[in-house]
Short mmCIF file of C-alpha atoms and ligand atoms in Angstrom, two decimals:
data_model
loop_
_atom_site.label_atom_id
_atom_site.label_comp_id
_atom_site.label_asym_id
_atom_site.label_seq_id
_atom_site.Cartn_x
_atom_site.Cartn_y
_atom_site.Cartn_z
CA UNK A 15 105.59 128.02 79.57
CA UNK A 16 104.34 124.57 79.20
CA UNK A 17 105.39 123.57 75.70
CA UNK A 18 102.12 122.23 73.07
CA UNK A 19 102.42 118.60 72.89
CA UNK A 20 100.64 116.39 70.09
CA UNK A 21 100.02 112.80 71.07
CA UNK A 22 97.19 110.20 68.86
CA UNK A 23 95.17 109.40 71.23
CA UNK A 24 93.31 107.01 69.91
CA UNK A 25 94.60 102.93 70.00
CA UNK A 26 96.59 102.65 66.59
CA UNK A 27 95.04 100.48 63.91
CA UNK A 28 91.90 99.84 66.07
CA UNK A 29 88.54 101.65 64.89
CA UNK A 30 87.74 103.23 62.30
CA UNK A 31 88.89 106.49 63.94
CA UNK A 32 91.43 108.24 64.92
CA UNK A 33 91.74 110.48 67.31
CA UNK A 34 95.17 113.41 67.52
CA UNK A 35 94.73 115.50 70.44
CA UNK A 36 97.54 119.03 70.91
CA UNK A 37 97.26 121.13 74.02
CA UNK A 38 99.66 124.10 74.77
CA UNK A 39 99.22 127.94 74.06
CA UNK A 40 100.52 127.26 70.73
CA UNK A 41 97.86 124.50 69.94
CA UNK A 42 95.41 126.29 67.25
CA UNK A 43 98.69 128.63 65.81
CA UNK A 44 100.04 124.77 65.19
CA UNK A 45 97.40 123.85 63.71
CA UNK A 46 96.68 126.46 61.38
CA UNK A 47 99.49 126.44 59.90
CA UNK A 48 98.23 122.98 57.75
CA UNK A 49 94.54 123.11 58.35
CA UNK A 50 92.38 124.81 56.20
CA UNK A 51 88.54 125.31 56.59
CA UNK A 52 85.82 127.44 55.56
CA UNK A 53 84.98 129.82 57.85
CA UNK A 54 85.27 130.48 61.67
CA UNK A 55 86.97 128.24 63.69
CA UNK A 56 84.85 128.92 67.23
CA UNK A 57 85.27 126.93 70.28
CA UNK A 58 83.84 123.51 71.02
CA UNK A 59 82.19 123.49 67.81
CA UNK A 60 83.20 120.70 65.09
CA UNK A 61 84.33 121.82 61.89
CA UNK A 62 85.38 120.44 58.85
CA UNK A 63 87.63 120.53 57.15
CA UNK A 64 91.38 119.56 54.28
CA UNK A 65 94.61 119.01 56.43
CA UNK A 66 97.93 119.06 54.59
CA UNK A 67 99.80 116.24 54.89
CA UNK A 68 103.12 118.30 52.20
CA UNK A 69 102.36 115.20 49.46
CA UNK A 70 98.59 114.69 49.69
CA UNK A 71 95.37 116.26 51.96
CA UNK A 72 93.03 114.27 54.25
CA UNK A 73 89.40 115.24 54.48
CA UNK A 74 89.18 115.92 58.45
CA UNK A 75 87.49 116.84 61.76
CA UNK A 76 88.04 120.08 63.48
CA UNK A 77 87.66 120.72 66.62
CA UNK A 78 88.85 123.20 69.63
CA UNK A 79 88.42 123.80 72.91
CA UNK A 80 89.69 127.75 74.66
CA UNK A 81 91.96 127.69 77.83
CA UNK A 82 90.70 126.34 80.28
CA UNK A 83 87.71 124.74 79.23
CA UNK A 84 89.31 121.66 78.04
CA UNK A 85 90.04 118.05 79.48
CA UNK A 86 93.74 119.20 79.98
CA UNK A 87 93.43 123.63 80.81
CA UNK A 88 94.35 124.74 79.03
CA UNK A 89 94.46 125.24 74.89
CA UNK A 90 93.72 121.33 73.41
CA UNK A 91 93.29 121.07 69.39
CA UNK A 92 91.68 117.58 68.13
CA UNK A 93 91.63 116.23 64.18
CA UNK A 94 89.41 113.21 63.86
CA UNK A 95 90.55 111.66 61.12
CA UNK A 96 89.24 108.93 59.18
CA UNK A 97 93.04 107.38 57.80
CA UNK A 98 94.86 104.29 59.02
CA UNK A 99 98.07 104.41 60.93
CA UNK A 100 100.13 105.93 58.07
CA UNK A 101 97.69 108.81 57.30
CA UNK A 102 97.41 109.26 61.29
CA UNK A 103 101.37 109.22 62.61
CA UNK A 104 101.94 111.81 59.27
CA UNK A 105 99.23 113.98 60.53
CA UNK A 106 100.58 113.69 63.78
CA UNK A 107 104.36 114.60 62.28
CA UNK A 108 103.41 117.63 61.00
CA UNK A 109 102.72 118.84 63.44
CA UNK A 110 105.60 118.34 64.88
CA UNK A 111 107.37 119.84 62.47
CA UNK A 112 104.94 122.68 62.93
CA UNK A 113 106.04 123.63 66.46
CA UNK A 114 104.36 120.97 68.56
CA UNK A 115 106.43 118.06 71.01
CA UNK A 116 105.30 114.79 71.65
CA UNK A 117 103.01 113.65 74.58
CA UNK A 118 105.64 111.50 77.14
CA UNK A 119 102.93 109.53 78.36
CA UNK A 120 100.28 110.23 81.41
CA UNK A 121 101.28 113.99 80.28
CA UNK A 122 97.98 115.54 79.08
CA UNK A 123 96.51 113.60 82.41
CA UNK A 124 99.76 115.65 83.78
CA UNK A 125 98.64 118.99 83.23
CA UNK A 126 94.71 118.24 83.58
CA UNK A 127 96.15 117.58 87.21
CA UNK A 128 98.46 120.03 87.23
CA UNK A 129 95.60 122.77 86.53
CA UNK A 130 93.41 121.36 89.12
CA UNK A 131 90.60 119.68 86.28
CA UNK A 132 91.42 116.31 88.15
CA UNK A 133 92.02 115.06 91.27
CA UNK A 134 95.42 112.02 91.38
CA UNK A 135 93.11 109.23 92.41
CA UNK A 136 91.01 110.23 89.16
CA UNK A 137 94.29 110.37 86.85
CA UNK A 138 95.37 107.26 88.25
CA UNK A 139 91.05 105.32 88.22
CA UNK A 140 92.23 106.68 83.79
CA UNK A 141 95.58 104.32 83.99
CA UNK A 142 92.73 101.46 85.47
CA UNK A 143 90.11 102.42 82.57
CA UNK A 144 92.65 102.57 80.29
CA UNK A 145 94.35 99.37 80.92
CA UNK A 146 91.54 97.28 82.39
CA UNK A 147 90.49 93.95 81.06
CA UNK A 148 87.72 93.17 82.19
CA UNK A 149 84.24 95.19 82.92
CA UNK A 150 84.07 94.82 86.35
CA UNK A 151 87.63 95.76 86.26
CA UNK A 152 86.24 98.96 84.79
CA UNK A 153 83.56 99.61 86.66
CA UNK A 154 85.29 99.54 89.70
CA UNK A 155 88.26 101.53 87.85
CA UNK A 156 84.90 103.77 86.95
CA UNK A 157 83.40 104.41 90.15
CA UNK A 158 87.49 105.00 91.43
CA UNK A 159 87.73 107.50 89.00
CA UNK A 160 83.72 109.56 90.33
CA UNK A 161 86.51 110.54 92.41
CA UNK A 162 84.95 107.82 95.56
CA UNK A 163 87.92 106.30 97.23
CA UNK A 164 89.46 109.87 96.61
CA UNK A 165 86.34 111.43 98.73
CA UNK A 166 86.88 108.68 101.71
CA UNK A 167 90.29 109.58 101.94
CA UNK A 168 89.84 113.35 102.13
CA UNK A 169 86.97 112.65 105.25
CA UNK A 170 89.94 111.11 106.93
CA UNK A 171 92.46 113.42 106.65
CA UNK A 172 89.61 115.65 107.40
CA UNK A 173 89.03 113.74 110.86
CA UNK A 174 92.40 113.91 111.37
CA UNK A 175 92.89 117.85 110.68
CA UNK A 176 90.73 118.44 113.24
CA UNK A 177 92.08 115.83 115.43
CA UNK A 178 94.88 117.80 115.17
CA UNK A 179 93.27 121.24 115.98
CA UNK A 180 92.11 119.09 119.18
CA UNK A 181 95.40 118.61 120.21
CA UNK A 182 96.60 122.13 118.87
CA UNK A 183 93.65 124.05 121.16
CA UNK A 184 94.71 121.53 125.04
CA UNK A 185 97.93 122.65 124.60
CA UNK A 186 97.19 126.12 125.06
CA UNK A 187 95.76 125.64 128.02
CA UNK A 188 97.64 122.65 129.69
CA UNK A 189 95.44 121.63 132.50
CA UNK A 190 96.26 117.94 134.01
CA UNK A 191 92.72 116.19 133.74
CA UNK A 192 91.95 118.08 130.86
CA UNK A 193 95.08 116.97 128.70
CA UNK A 194 93.63 113.61 129.99
CA UNK A 195 89.78 114.15 128.29
CA UNK A 196 91.33 114.92 125.47
CA UNK A 197 93.72 112.30 125.07
CA UNK A 198 90.63 110.36 125.78
CA UNK A 199 88.32 111.98 123.13
CA UNK A 200 91.30 111.42 120.35
CA UNK A 201 92.54 108.09 120.74
CA UNK A 202 87.64 108.03 119.93
CA UNK A 203 88.50 109.47 117.19
CA UNK A 204 91.28 107.69 116.04
CA UNK A 205 89.77 104.20 116.49
CA UNK A 206 87.15 105.11 114.28
CA UNK A 207 89.82 106.13 110.87
CA UNK A 208 91.93 103.43 112.21
CA UNK A 209 88.65 101.51 111.48
CA UNK A 210 88.06 102.92 108.10
CA UNK A 211 91.73 102.01 106.97
CA UNK A 212 90.84 98.21 107.52
CA UNK A 213 87.22 98.40 106.26
CA UNK A 214 89.56 100.16 103.06
CA UNK A 215 92.10 97.29 103.19
CA UNK A 216 88.84 94.17 103.01
CA UNK A 217 87.54 96.00 100.21
CA UNK A 218 90.76 96.02 98.70
CA UNK A 219 91.22 92.02 98.38
CA UNK A 220 88.08 91.85 96.02
CA UNK A 221 89.38 94.63 94.27
CA UNK A 222 92.75 92.44 93.47
CA UNK A 223 90.75 89.41 91.37
CA UNK A 224 88.91 92.03 90.15
CA UNK A 225 92.38 93.74 88.76
CA UNK A 226 93.96 90.33 88.39
CA UNK A 227 91.40 88.07 88.30
CA UNK A 228 90.79 84.66 90.55
CA UNK A 229 93.37 81.67 90.96
CA UNK A 230 92.22 78.60 90.65
CA UNK A 231 94.22 75.11 90.91
CA UNK A 232 92.19 72.21 89.88
CA UNK A 233 93.50 68.91 91.57
CA UNK A 234 92.79 65.52 92.59
CA UNK A 235 94.62 61.78 91.24
CA UNK A 236 95.30 61.16 88.62
CA UNK A 237 92.69 60.86 85.69
CA UNK A 238 90.15 61.85 87.53
CA UNK A 239 89.59 64.20 84.42
CA UNK A 240 91.16 68.05 85.65
CA UNK A 241 92.38 67.52 82.02
CA UNK A 242 89.27 66.97 80.69
CA UNK A 243 86.66 70.32 82.70
CA UNK A 244 90.25 72.56 82.09
CA UNK A 245 88.78 72.09 77.95
CA UNK A 246 84.74 72.62 79.33
CA UNK A 247 85.38 75.09 81.01
CA UNK A 248 87.07 77.34 78.60
CA UNK A 249 85.98 75.90 75.72
CA UNK A 250 89.06 74.70 74.11
CA UNK A 251 91.47 71.98 73.93
CA UNK A 252 94.13 73.05 75.21
CA UNK A 253 95.00 70.83 77.78
CA UNK A 254 96.34 66.66 76.21
CA UNK A 255 92.99 64.00 77.38
CA UNK A 256 94.14 60.99 77.22
CA UNK A 257 93.17 57.49 79.55
CA UNK A 258 96.33 56.81 80.19
CA UNK A 259 97.43 58.05 84.03
CA UNK A 260 99.57 60.79 84.79
CA UNK A 261 99.05 62.17 81.22
CA UNK A 262 99.56 66.03 82.51
CA UNK A 263 103.01 67.24 83.00
CA UNK A 264 103.35 70.88 83.35
CA UNK A 265 100.64 73.25 84.62
CA UNK A 266 98.18 74.42 81.14
CA UNK A 267 96.62 77.44 81.77
CA UNK A 268 93.37 78.78 80.84
CA UNK A 269 91.90 82.19 81.32
CA UNK A 270 87.89 82.76 80.89
CA UNK A 271 85.09 85.99 82.50
CA UNK A 272 82.29 85.36 83.97
CA UNK A 273 80.74 87.86 84.79
CA UNK A 274 82.89 90.62 83.99
CA UNK A 275 85.40 88.46 86.37
CA UNK A 276 88.59 86.52 85.42
CA UNK A 277 88.90 82.89 86.08
CA UNK A 278 92.48 82.01 85.47
CA UNK A 279 92.29 77.76 85.72
CA UNK A 280 95.38 75.45 86.18
CA UNK A 281 95.31 71.85 85.52
CA UNK A 282 97.86 70.35 87.25
CA UNK A 283 99.61 66.67 86.58
CA UNK A 284 97.71 64.20 89.36
CA UNK A 285 98.95 64.00 92.25
CA UNK A 286 100.05 60.60 93.44
CA UNK A 287 102.90 57.77 94.73
CA UNK A 288 105.56 57.97 91.66
CA UNK A 289 108.38 57.24 90.80
CA UNK A 290 108.49 58.68 87.35
CA UNK A 291 111.36 60.82 87.28
CA UNK A 292 109.61 63.51 84.85
CA UNK A 293 105.45 62.77 86.91
CA UNK A 294 107.34 63.63 90.35
CA UNK A 295 107.90 67.21 88.53
CA UNK A 296 105.30 67.82 87.68
CA UNK A 297 103.20 66.48 90.94
CA UNK A 298 106.14 69.05 92.37
CA UNK A 299 103.85 71.87 90.44
CA UNK A 300 100.72 70.56 90.83
CA UNK A 301 101.55 71.00 94.68
CA UNK A 302 103.95 74.51 94.19
CA UNK A 303 99.90 75.62 91.68
CA UNK A 304 97.77 74.53 95.11
CA UNK A 305 100.03 77.09 97.06
CA UNK A 306 99.39 80.22 94.82
CA UNK A 307 95.93 79.75 94.05
CA UNK A 308 92.96 81.59 95.21
CA UNK A 309 90.75 78.28 95.03
CA UNK A 310 90.80 75.37 94.46
CA UNK A 311 88.35 72.58 92.23
CA UNK A 312 89.54 68.89 93.88
CA UNK A 313 88.12 66.41 91.22
CA UNK A 314 86.69 62.93 91.40
CA UNK A 315 86.07 59.87 89.51
CA UNK A 316 82.17 59.43 90.44
CA UNK A 317 82.53 56.08 89.11
CA UNK A 318 84.73 54.71 91.01
CA UNK A 319 84.74 54.71 94.88
CA UNK A 320 87.19 57.18 97.47
CA UNK A 321 90.72 56.00 97.58
CA UNK A 322 94.00 56.88 99.45
CA UNK A 323 94.85 59.29 97.21
CA UNK A 324 91.65 61.00 96.95
CA UNK A 325 91.74 61.40 100.71
CA UNK A 326 95.95 62.97 101.08
CA UNK A 327 95.13 65.53 98.54
CA UNK A 328 92.12 66.51 100.41
CA UNK A 329 94.17 66.26 103.27
CA UNK A 330 97.24 68.83 101.47
CA UNK A 331 94.69 71.17 101.02
CA UNK A 332 93.99 74.54 103.34
CA UNK A 333 92.38 76.29 100.63
CA UNK A 334 88.70 77.85 99.41
CA UNK A 335 87.72 74.96 97.84
CA UNK A 336 84.99 73.19 95.87
CA UNK A 337 84.66 69.76 96.08
CA UNK A 338 83.24 68.46 92.06
CA UNK A 339 82.88 64.60 90.96
CA UNK A 340 82.51 63.79 87.63
CA UNK A 341 82.27 61.60 85.09
CA UNK A 342 78.13 61.38 85.99
CA UNK A 343 77.78 60.35 82.83
CA UNK A 344 79.03 57.38 84.39
CA UNK A 345 77.69 54.84 86.88
CA UNK A 346 77.51 57.27 89.94
CA UNK A 347 79.15 55.80 93.20
CA UNK A 348 80.00 58.86 94.90
CA UNK A 349 76.80 60.51 95.66
CA UNK A 350 77.72 64.77 96.06
CA UNK A 351 77.90 65.95 99.85
CA UNK A 352 77.21 68.76 100.25
CA UNK A 353 78.97 71.98 98.88
CA UNK A 354 79.74 69.36 96.25
CA UNK A 355 79.05 68.63 92.63
CA UNK A 356 78.00 67.06 89.59
CA UNK A 357 79.53 67.42 86.39
CA UNK A 358 80.11 65.74 82.73
CA UNK A 359 83.19 66.89 81.51
CA UNK A 360 83.00 64.54 78.89
CA UNK A 361 79.31 65.55 77.99
CA UNK A 362 79.76 69.17 79.05
CA UNK A 363 77.28 69.16 81.93
CA UNK A 364 76.57 71.36 84.88
CA UNK A 365 79.67 73.29 83.47
CA UNK A 366 77.39 76.40 83.71
CA UNK A 367 76.21 75.68 87.31
CA UNK A 368 80.00 75.08 88.43
CA UNK A 369 81.11 78.21 86.65
CA UNK A 370 78.55 80.26 89.38
CA UNK A 371 79.77 78.25 92.57
CA UNK A 372 83.36 79.20 91.30
CA UNK A 373 81.76 82.48 91.52
CA UNK A 374 80.11 82.58 93.94
CA UNK A 375 81.84 80.94 96.41
CA UNK A 376 84.39 83.78 96.00
CA UNK A 377 82.78 87.06 95.64
CA UNK A 378 79.73 86.00 97.55
CA UNK A 379 77.87 89.05 98.08
CA UNK A 380 81.38 90.59 99.15
CA UNK A 381 81.20 92.74 95.61
CA UNK A 382 79.26 95.81 95.90
CA UNK A 383 80.83 97.73 92.39
CA UNK A 384 79.33 101.14 93.59
CA UNK A 385 80.85 100.47 96.73
CA UNK A 386 84.90 101.62 97.26
CA UNK A 387 87.91 99.73 96.04
CA UNK A 388 91.26 100.13 95.55
CA UNK A 389 92.01 99.97 92.47
CA UNK A 390 96.35 100.34 91.99
CA UNK A 391 98.55 100.12 93.68
CA UNK A 392 100.19 102.47 94.87
CA UNK A 393 97.34 103.93 96.61
CA UNK A 394 97.06 100.01 97.90
CA UNK A 395 100.35 100.47 100.23
CA UNK A 396 99.99 104.23 100.83
CA UNK A 397 96.95 103.39 102.67
CA UNK A 398 98.52 100.42 104.77
CA UNK A 399 101.83 102.53 105.10
CA UNK A 400 98.34 105.27 106.78
CA UNK A 401 96.98 102.28 108.99
CA UNK A 402 100.28 100.86 110.07
CA UNK A 403 101.06 104.68 111.03
CA UNK A 404 97.83 104.54 113.35
CA UNK A 405 98.40 101.56 115.08
CA UNK A 406 101.81 102.56 116.00
CA UNK A 407 100.08 105.33 117.22
CA UNK A 408 98.17 103.43 119.99
CA UNK A 409 101.23 101.91 121.08
CA UNK A 410 102.17 105.12 122.65
CA UNK A 411 99.24 106.00 123.75
CA UNK A 412 101.33 108.30 127.03
CA UNK A 413 103.63 109.93 124.62
CA UNK A 414 103.47 113.26 124.77
CA UNK A 415 100.85 115.93 123.33
CA UNK A 416 103.06 117.42 120.69
CA UNK A 417 104.47 114.13 120.13
CA UNK A 418 101.45 112.80 119.46
CA UNK A 419 100.17 115.44 117.09
CA UNK A 420 103.44 114.70 115.49
CA UNK A 421 102.76 111.59 113.97
CA UNK A 422 98.73 111.71 112.92
CA UNK A 423 100.40 114.68 111.37
CA UNK A 424 102.66 111.55 109.58
CA UNK A 425 99.39 109.61 108.78
CA UNK A 426 97.13 113.26 107.32
CA UNK A 427 100.78 113.07 105.39
CA UNK A 428 100.91 109.35 103.90
CA UNK A 429 97.41 109.89 102.56
CA UNK A 430 97.84 113.07 100.84
CA UNK A 431 99.63 110.49 98.97
CA UNK A 432 96.58 109.94 97.21
CA UNK A 433 95.32 112.83 97.14
CA UNK A 434 97.45 115.06 95.93
CA UNK A 435 97.43 117.02 98.86
CA UNK A 436 100.61 116.65 99.46
CA UNK A 437 100.91 117.42 96.20
CA UNK A 438 105.14 115.71 96.00
CA UNK A 439 106.85 116.38 92.74
CA UNK A 440 107.97 112.76 92.87
CA UNK A 441 104.84 110.88 93.28
CA UNK A 442 102.71 112.98 90.61
CA UNK A 443 105.47 111.95 88.29
CA UNK A 444 106.02 108.03 88.52
CA UNK A 445 101.46 107.98 88.79
CA UNK A 446 102.15 109.88 85.01
CA UNK A 447 104.74 107.90 84.02
CA UNK A 448 102.38 105.27 84.01
CA UNK A 449 99.81 106.37 81.01
CA UNK A 450 100.64 106.02 77.69
CA UNK A 451 101.20 108.75 75.33
CA UNK A 452 97.66 110.37 74.03
CA UNK A 453 96.24 110.30 77.13
N1 GTP B 526 82.96 58.77 80.64
C1 GTP B 526 83.66 60.57 81.68
N2 GTP B 526 85.13 59.86 80.49
C2 GTP B 526 85.16 60.86 80.75
C3 GTP B 526 84.93 62.32 82.17
N3 GTP B 526 85.94 63.62 81.99
C4 GTP B 526 86.60 62.50 81.55
N4 GTP B 526 87.00 61.54 80.93
C5 GTP B 526 87.63 60.38 80.42
O1 GTP B 526 88.58 59.41 81.93
C6 GTP B 526 90.20 59.74 81.27
C7 GTP B 526 91.00 61.05 81.57
O2 GTP B 526 90.88 62.39 81.36
P1 GTP B 526 91.76 63.14 81.82
O3 GTP B 526 90.94 65.12 81.09
O4 GTP B 526 93.12 62.68 80.90
O5 GTP B 526 91.89 63.97 83.27
P2 GTP B 526 93.76 63.82 84.05
O6 GTP B 526 92.62 63.81 85.53
O7 GTP B 526 93.97 65.12 83.23
O8 GTP B 526 94.27 62.90 84.23
P3 GTP B 526 95.86 62.88 84.55
O9 GTP B 526 96.72 64.43 83.75
O10 GTP B 526 97.01 61.92 83.99
O11 GTP B 526 95.85 62.94 86.00
C8 GTP B 526 90.40 60.18 79.44
O12 GTP B 526 89.57 59.25 78.88
C9 GTP B 526 89.06 60.84 79.61
O13 GTP B 526 87.78 61.07 78.49
C10 GTP B 526 83.40 62.70 82.25
O14 GTP B 526 82.69 63.51 82.23
N5 GTP B 526 82.66 61.66 81.40
MG1 MG B 527 95.36 65.45 82.54
#
């Protein structure tokens, strides 16, 4: 028999209401040791009563979900109370005294999975939802929660099942030429699987942007206004600005959310020839930041003509970039070319347009929030492995049907690690341990 578990399900300290949740066979029994109310407790009906905390009594609401009609599929009791952290903790303590056990991280959802209430993929989407910081990420988590990825991977598994059946049948009729026809047909279908896996992997790149945000390096020669631009973009005076060349030495970071996507900006030391040791280190750091970024803003001082430093910088950049001509409030010597934008970091002109340009450059119209997005590193790894396994099969096209069949089964199993179809205890435990307690 499963233990009856308890946890606070709402973030402690935030919000006016806290929810304490219990799940397991003894949930109602434990609850009624402390909860007094008038009238009968009926499933799915909120009931007002008093909870005996020992020293005090707390007015609260209780609701009972009878198995299997609950989140976990077990008997569930939830208390809603208005008290702050202390009262919430006390209530939880009382339930533990009464026989419940403190839940481990993710245990509620693990039970929901074990009782067939949610798929493994949905469970992971719930983790993402809990941990997500920006709106875009949340939406992608929700879209996954509706089981889209799961459905897609299930379909791929079904395709493979059909293939396996086809091979199975043909092995019963081992005429030579028949076999060749089957082989062609197998590889034709396998190619479809390969394409679909590749498509999912391409989408995953976008998902990484949603989850971790985009790394944007601000580079340019000294004094063009990189630090001023960082400050303008994040709306905060984070980086030091002076009229002296070589002000910035360390990389300064600032982030904003734009259209639900996190933009992480990195202001760097101006790149130029320098004899100063500290500045040299700063310039090395700039180059490293450049390497790690997804997008680069190359900043020019529009009030001056381009010089050798500007040209050298342009040469070392091998990433997608946007040229930003700063100081448009001053005398204009540089005319914007295609894919260039003029701004004034000092007077905060065109900053909004720059953000929009950044957004469009990275995302273009590739992100489809309703589309299929893998939000999670573990799923991604399995899809990558499955794709590799399929690629390998193409390299051994002439192997016997038995061997091909075995290799295809391997792919099936790999995908099963996402849908939960292979029910390997190991992965299941790993996933659920990532939940916060109470979910
Ligand atoms: N007129 C005008 N001046 C600007 C603008 N942006 C920056 N400046 C000035 O240019 C000087 C250098 O600005 P910073 O932001 O420190 O330039 P930086 O590129 O970070 O310089 P380093 O860190 O030394 O490489 C300061 O005096 C700023 O006030 C602008 O849009 N218009
Ligand atoms: Mg600077």
